[in-house]
PDB file of C-alpha atoms in Angstrom:
ATOM      1  CA  THR A1178      17.976 -43.212  15.580  1.00  0.00           C
ATOM      2  CA  PRO A1179      14.290 -43.163  14.739  1.00  0.00           C
ATOM      3  CA  ARG A1180      13.264 -41.175  11.687  1.00  0.00           C
ATOM      4  CA  THR A1181      11.875 -37.751  12.453  1.00  0.00           C
ATOM      5  CA  THR A1182       8.998 -36.205  10.601  1.00  0.00           C
ATOM      6  CA  ARG A1183       9.250 -32.912   8.749  1.00  0.00           C
ATOM      7  CA  ARG A1184       7.030 -31.285  11.390  1.00  0.00           C
ATOM      8  CA  GLN A1185       9.318 -32.525  14.197  1.00  0.00           C
ATOM      9  CA  ARG A1186      12.364 -31.087  12.423  1.00  0.00           C
ATOM     10  CA  GLN A1187      10.574 -27.752  11.935  1.00  0.00           C
ATOM     11  CA  MET A1188       9.633 -27.646  15.618  1.00  0.00           C
ATOM     12  CA  CYS A1189      13.245 -28.374  16.587  1.00  0.00           C
ATOM     13  CA  ILE A1190      14.487 -25.534  14.374  1.00  0.00           C
ATOM     14  CA  ARG A1191      11.870 -23.158  15.778  1.00  0.00           C
ATOM     15  CA  ASP A1192      12.721 -24.143  19.352  1.00  0.00           C
ATOM     16  CA  ARG A1193      16.371 -23.275  18.734  1.00  0.00           C
ATOM     17  CA  LEU A1194      15.523 -20.004  16.981  1.00  0.00           C
ATOM     18  CA  TYR A1195      12.987 -18.752  19.518  1.00  0.00           C
ATOM     19  CA  ALA A1196      14.707 -19.922  22.700  1.00  0.00           C
ATOM     20  CA  ASP A1197      15.812 -17.315  25.199  1.00  0.00           C
ATOM     21  CA  ARG A1198      19.509 -16.591  24.890  1.00  0.00           C
ATOM     22  CA  GLN A1199      22.145 -15.555  27.381  1.00  0.00           C
ATOM     23  CA  ASP A1200      21.369 -11.907  26.722  1.00  0.00           C
ATOM     24  CA  LYS A1201      17.757 -12.673  27.740  1.00  0.00           C
ATOM     25  CA  ARG A1202      16.417 -11.463  24.407  1.00  0.00           C
ATOM     26  CA  SER A1203      14.485 -13.775  22.108  1.00  0.00           C
ATOM     27  CA  VAL A1204      13.727 -13.641  18.409  1.00  0.00           C
ATOM     28  CA  ALA A1205      10.089 -12.991  19.334  1.00  0.00           C
ATOM     29  CA  GLU A1206      11.218  -9.693  20.878  1.00  0.00           C
ATOM     30  CA  ASP A1207      13.158  -8.852  17.712  1.00  0.00           C
ATOM     31  CA  PHE A1208      10.102  -9.664  15.606  1.00  0.00           C
ATOM     32  CA  ALA A1209       8.019  -7.345  17.791  1.00  0.00           C
ATOM     33  CA  GLU A1210      10.125  -4.469  16.422  1.00  0.00           C
ATOM     34  CA  VAL A1211       9.371  -5.308  12.763  1.00  0.00           C
ATOM     35  CA  LYS A1212       6.521  -3.665  10.877  1.00  0.00           C
ATOM     36  CA  ILE A1213       5.336  -5.693   7.897  1.00  0.00           C
ATOM     37  CA  LEU A1214       4.462  -3.333   5.070  1.00  0.00           C
ATOM     38  CA  PRO A1215       1.424  -3.981   2.827  1.00  0.00           C
ATOM     39  CA  ILE A1216       2.000  -6.404  -0.065  1.00  0.00           C
ATOM     40  CA  SER A1217       0.154  -5.943  -3.355  1.00  0.00           C
ATOM     41  CA  ASN A1218      -2.465  -8.376  -4.755  1.00  0.00           C
ATOM     42  CA  ARG A1219      -4.622 -10.952  -2.971  1.00  0.00           C
ATOM     43  CA  THR A1220      -1.847 -13.519  -2.523  1.00  0.00           C
ATOM     44  CA  GLY A1221       0.312 -10.764  -1.048  1.00  0.00           C
ATOM     45  CA  GLN A1222      -2.440  -9.945   1.452  1.00  0.00           C
ATOM     46  CA  ILE A1223      -2.629 -13.602   2.506  1.00  0.00           C
ATOM     47  CA  LEU A1224       1.165 -13.704   2.827  1.00  0.00           C
ATOM     48  CA  ARG A1225       1.226 -10.509   4.897  1.00  0.00           C
ATOM     49  CA  ASN A1226      -1.434 -11.888   7.258  1.00  0.00           C
ATOM     50  CA  GLU A1227       0.588 -15.086   7.697  1.00  0.00           C
ATOM     51  CA  LEU A1228       3.725 -13.060   8.449  1.00  0.00           C
ATOM     52  CA  ILE A1229       1.841 -10.948  10.991  1.00  0.00           C
ATOM     53  CA  ASP A1230       0.540 -14.133  12.663  1.00  0.00           C
ATOM     54  CA  ARG A1231       4.098 -15.443  12.972  1.00  0.00           C
ATOM     55  CA  MET A1232       6.029 -12.284  13.764  1.00  0.00           C
ATOM     56  CA  ASN A1233       3.551  -9.878  15.378  1.00  0.00           C
ATOM     57  CA  PRO A1234       0.867 -11.999  17.081  1.00  0.00           C
ATOM     58  CA  ASN A1235       0.219  -9.160  19.548  1.00  0.00           C
ATOM     59  CA  GLY A1236      -0.175  -6.565  16.792  1.00  0.00           C
ATOM     60  CA  GLN A1237       2.122  -4.469  14.640  1.00  0.00           C
ATOM     61  CA  PRO A1238       4.509  -2.139  16.509  1.00  0.00           C
ATOM     62  CA  SER A1239       3.575   1.529  16.609  1.00  0.00           C
ATOM     63  CA  GLU A1240       7.261   2.519  16.747  1.00  0.00           C
ATOM     64  CA  ALA A1241       9.020  -0.021  14.540  1.00  0.00           C
ATOM     65  CA  LYS A1242      12.783  -0.403  14.473  1.00  0.00           C
ATOM     66  CA  TYR A1243      12.571  -2.239  11.148  1.00  0.00           C
ATOM     67  CA  ASN A1244      10.239  -2.362   8.148  1.00  0.00           C
ATOM     68  CA  LEU A1245       9.822  -5.588   6.222  1.00  0.00           C
ATOM     69  CA  GLU A1246       9.174  -5.004   2.529  1.00  0.00           C
ATOM     70  CA  VAL A1247       8.035  -8.045   0.532  1.00  0.00           C
ATOM     71  CA  ARG A1248       7.385  -8.428  -3.183  1.00  0.00           C
ATOM     72  CA  SER A1249       5.639 -11.596  -4.222  1.00  0.00           C
ATOM     73  CA  SER A1250       4.495 -13.222  -7.430  1.00  0.00           C
ATOM     74  CA  VAL A1251       2.527 -16.322  -8.367  1.00  0.00           C
ATOM     75  CA  SER A1252       2.415 -18.224 -11.625  1.00  0.00           C
ATOM     76  CA  LYS A1253       0.294 -21.183 -12.618  1.00  0.00           C
ATOM     77  CA  GLN A1254       1.242 -24.073 -14.877  1.00  0.00           C
ATOM     78  CA  THR A1255      -1.219 -26.732 -15.995  1.00  0.00           C
ATOM     79  CA  LEU A1256      -0.074 -30.352 -16.119  1.00  0.00           C
ATOM     80  CA  GLY A1257      -1.546 -33.783 -16.687  1.00  0.00           C
ATOM     81  CA  ILE A1258      -3.119 -33.184 -20.069  1.00  0.00           C
ATOM     82  CA  ARG A1259      -5.917 -35.581 -21.097  1.00  0.00           C
ATOM     83  CA  ILE A1260      -6.553 -36.876 -24.615  1.00  0.00           C
ATOM     84  CA  ASP A1261      -9.107 -34.077 -25.130  1.00  0.00           C
ATOM     85  CA  GLU A1262      -6.347 -31.584 -24.217  1.00  0.00           C
ATOM     86  CA  THR A1263      -7.844 -30.527 -20.868  1.00  0.00           C
ATOM     87  CA  ALA A1264      -5.611 -30.237 -17.831  1.00  0.00           C
ATOM     88  CA  THR A1265      -6.121 -32.441 -14.779  1.00  0.00           C
ATOM     89  CA  ARG A1266      -3.474 -30.948 -12.502  1.00  0.00           C
ATOM     90  CA  ALA A1267      -1.828 -27.581 -11.965  1.00  0.00           C
ATOM     91  CA  ASN A1268       1.222 -26.256 -10.165  1.00  0.00           C
ATOM     92  CA  MET A1269       1.406 -22.828  -8.578  1.00  0.00           C
ATOM     93  CA  GLN A1270       4.880 -21.349  -8.256  1.00  0.00           C
ATOM     94  CA  PHE A1271       5.328 -18.711  -5.579  1.00  0.00           C
ATOM     95  CA  SER A1272       8.320 -16.437  -5.284  1.00  0.00           C
ATOM     96  CA  ALA A1273       9.059 -13.611  -2.910  1.00  0.00           C
ATOM     97  CA  SER A1274      11.934 -11.234  -2.413  1.00  0.00           C
ATOM     98  CA  PHE A1275      12.137  -9.350   0.830  1.00  0.00           C
ATOM     99  CA  ARG A1276      14.172  -6.624   2.486  1.00  0.00           C
ATOM    100  CA  LEU A1277      14.549  -5.754   6.148  1.00  0.00           C
ATOM    101  CA  ILE A1278      15.040  -2.009   6.373  1.00  0.00           C
ATOM    102  CA  GLU A1279      16.287  -0.194   9.463  1.00  0.00           C
ATOM    103  CA  VAL A1280      13.870   2.694   9.981  1.00  0.00           C
ATOM    104  CA  SER A1281      16.352   5.111  11.593  1.00  0.00           C
ATOM    105  CA  SER A1282      18.893   4.972   8.751  1.00  0.00           C
ATOM    106  CA  GLY A1283      16.828   3.666   5.839  1.00  0.00           C
ATOM    107  CA  ALA A1284      19.536   1.060   5.262  1.00  0.00           C
ATOM    108  CA  VAL A1285      18.712  -2.413   4.000  1.00  0.00           C
ATOM    109  CA  VAL A1286      20.189  -4.647   6.705  1.00  0.00           C
ATOM    110  CA  TYR A1287      19.078  -7.982   5.245  1.00  0.00           C
ATOM    111  CA  LYS A1288      17.620  -9.113   1.951  1.00  0.00           C
ATOM    112  CA  SER A1289      16.838 -12.463   0.451  1.00  0.00           C
ATOM    113  CA  SER A1290      14.385 -14.350  -1.703  1.00  0.00           C
ATOM    114  CA  THR A1291      12.477 -17.584  -1.433  1.00  0.00           C
ATOM    115  CA  ALA A1292      10.240 -19.786  -3.541  1.00  0.00           C
ATOM    116  CA  ALA A1293       7.704 -22.571  -3.139  1.00  0.00           C
ATOM    117  CA  THR A1294       5.517 -24.751  -5.341  1.00  0.00           C
ATOM    118  CA  THR A1295       2.119 -26.215  -4.562  1.00  0.00           C
ATOM    119  CA  SER A1296      -0.181 -28.264  -6.750  1.00  0.00           C
ATOM    120  CA  TYR A1297      -3.864 -29.035  -7.012  1.00  0.00           C
ATOM    121  CA  ASN A1298      -6.268 -31.153  -9.033  1.00  0.00           C
ATOM    122  CA  ILE A1299      -8.427 -29.677 -11.758  1.00  0.00           C
ATOM    123  CA  VAL A1300     -11.769 -31.450 -11.568  1.00  0.00           C
ATOM    124  CA  SER A1301     -14.933 -31.327 -13.639  1.00  0.00           C
ATOM    125  CA  SER A1302     -16.674 -29.140 -11.047  1.00  0.00           C
ATOM    126  CA  ASP A1303     -15.765 -25.439 -11.271  1.00  0.00           C
ATOM    127  CA  TYR A1304     -16.405 -25.043  -7.541  1.00  0.00           C
ATOM    128  CA  GLY A1305     -14.093 -27.958  -6.732  1.00  0.00           C
ATOM    129  CA  THR A1306     -11.310 -26.541  -8.896  1.00  0.00           C
ATOM    130  CA  ILE A1307     -11.682 -23.027  -7.458  1.00  0.00           C
ATOM    131  CA  SER A1308     -11.650 -24.422  -3.932  1.00  0.00           C
ATOM    132  CA  ALA A1309      -8.547 -26.516  -4.657  1.00  0.00           C
ATOM    133  CA  GLU A1310      -6.797 -23.511  -6.225  1.00  0.00           C
ATOM    134  CA  ARG A1311      -7.584 -21.336  -3.194  1.00  0.00           C
ATOM    135  CA  ASP A1312      -6.210 -24.037  -0.910  1.00  0.00           C
ATOM    136  CA  ALA A1313      -3.018 -24.278  -3.008  1.00  0.00           C
ATOM    137  CA  ARG A1314      -2.656 -20.476  -2.846  1.00  0.00           C
ATOM    138  CA  LYS A1315      -3.033 -20.558   0.950  1.00  0.00           C
ATOM    139  CA  ARG A1316      -0.518 -23.418   1.301  1.00  0.00           C
ATOM    140  CA  GLY A1317       1.978 -21.568  -0.883  1.00  0.00           C
ATOM    141  CA  SER A1318       1.606 -18.419   1.201  1.00  0.00           C
ATOM    142  CA  LEU A1319       2.185 -20.477   4.359  1.00  0.00           C
ATOM    143  CA  LEU A1320       5.377 -21.973   2.919  1.00  0.00           C
ATOM    144  CA  ILE A1321       6.703 -18.561   1.883  1.00  0.00           C
ATOM    145  CA  ALA A1322       5.807 -17.023   5.269  1.00  0.00           C
ATOM    146  CA  ASP A1323       7.577 -19.877   7.088  1.00  0.00           C
ATOM    147  CA  SER A1324      10.671 -19.451   4.951  1.00  0.00           C
ATOM    148  CA  ILE A1325      10.832 -15.675   5.465  1.00  0.00           C
ATOM    149  CA  THR A1326      10.257 -16.049   9.208  1.00  0.00           C
ATOM    150  CA  VAL A1327      13.005 -18.645   9.630  1.00  0.00           C
ATOM    151  CA  ARG A1328      15.468 -16.609   7.563  1.00  0.00           C
ATOM    152  CA  LEU A1329      14.780 -13.458   9.569  1.00  0.00           C
ATOM    153  CA  ALA A1330      15.040 -15.388  12.846  1.00  0.00           C
ATOM    154  CA  ALA A1331      18.424 -16.723  11.750  1.00  0.00           C
ATOM    155  CA  TYR A1332      19.490 -13.171  10.837  1.00  0.00           C
ATOM    156  CA  PHE A1333      18.510 -11.800  14.261  1.00  0.00           C
ATOM    157  CA  ASN A1334      20.268 -14.674  16.049  1.00  0.00           C
ATOM    158  CA  ARG A1335      23.409 -14.122  13.978  1.00  0.00           C
ATOM    159  CA  LEU A1336      23.255 -10.376  14.679  1.00  0.00           C
ATOM    160  CA  ARG A1337      22.938 -11.067  18.393  1.00  0.00           C
ATOM    161  CA  GLU A1338      25.940 -13.422  18.311  1.00  0.00           C
ATOM    162  CA  LEU A1339      28.065 -10.833  16.500  1.00  0.00           C
ATOM    163  CA  ARG A1340      27.131  -8.168  19.047  1.00  0.00           C
ATOM    164  CA  ALA A1341      27.990 -10.538  21.910  1.00  0.00           C
ATOM    165  CA  ARG A1342      31.446 -11.211  20.419  1.00  0.00           C
ATOM    166  CA  LYS A1343      32.188  -7.488  20.270  1.00  0.00           C
ATOM    167  CA  GLU A1344      31.415  -7.026  23.960  1.00  0.00           C
TER     168      GLU A1344
END
């Protein structure tokens, strides 16, 4: 078989997760019932916006069935040290723990954590380095948002399958 790209594999996974099921309910409809709570710090704001784009493209629900609570952190590590002891490369490590909370009962129905690493070049120009760091921060937030979205989609699909077995 021909080799598939990472993007093709992601699209295949998303197609399976978001496809309409026998019960005529899709993950997109489940996501429409999730309110994404504010996340502290600038990276958290970027992450929240990415989650809203993926899960609530038509806006946050006024009457949410679930709240999504996310805690995120970012650390930076410099690499590639020159002879004059200046760094030429840096890694940014992102981590996030999240909980899906049922509003009616206050119960945590799903919780997990995820992590991602991005890197960028440190150049002689301050503007170039700041721009590269911002891009790395955005890419890391995208990776974390994708991971959270896929995990929640899998949870909702699994929940739907369990409910169908009971009927």
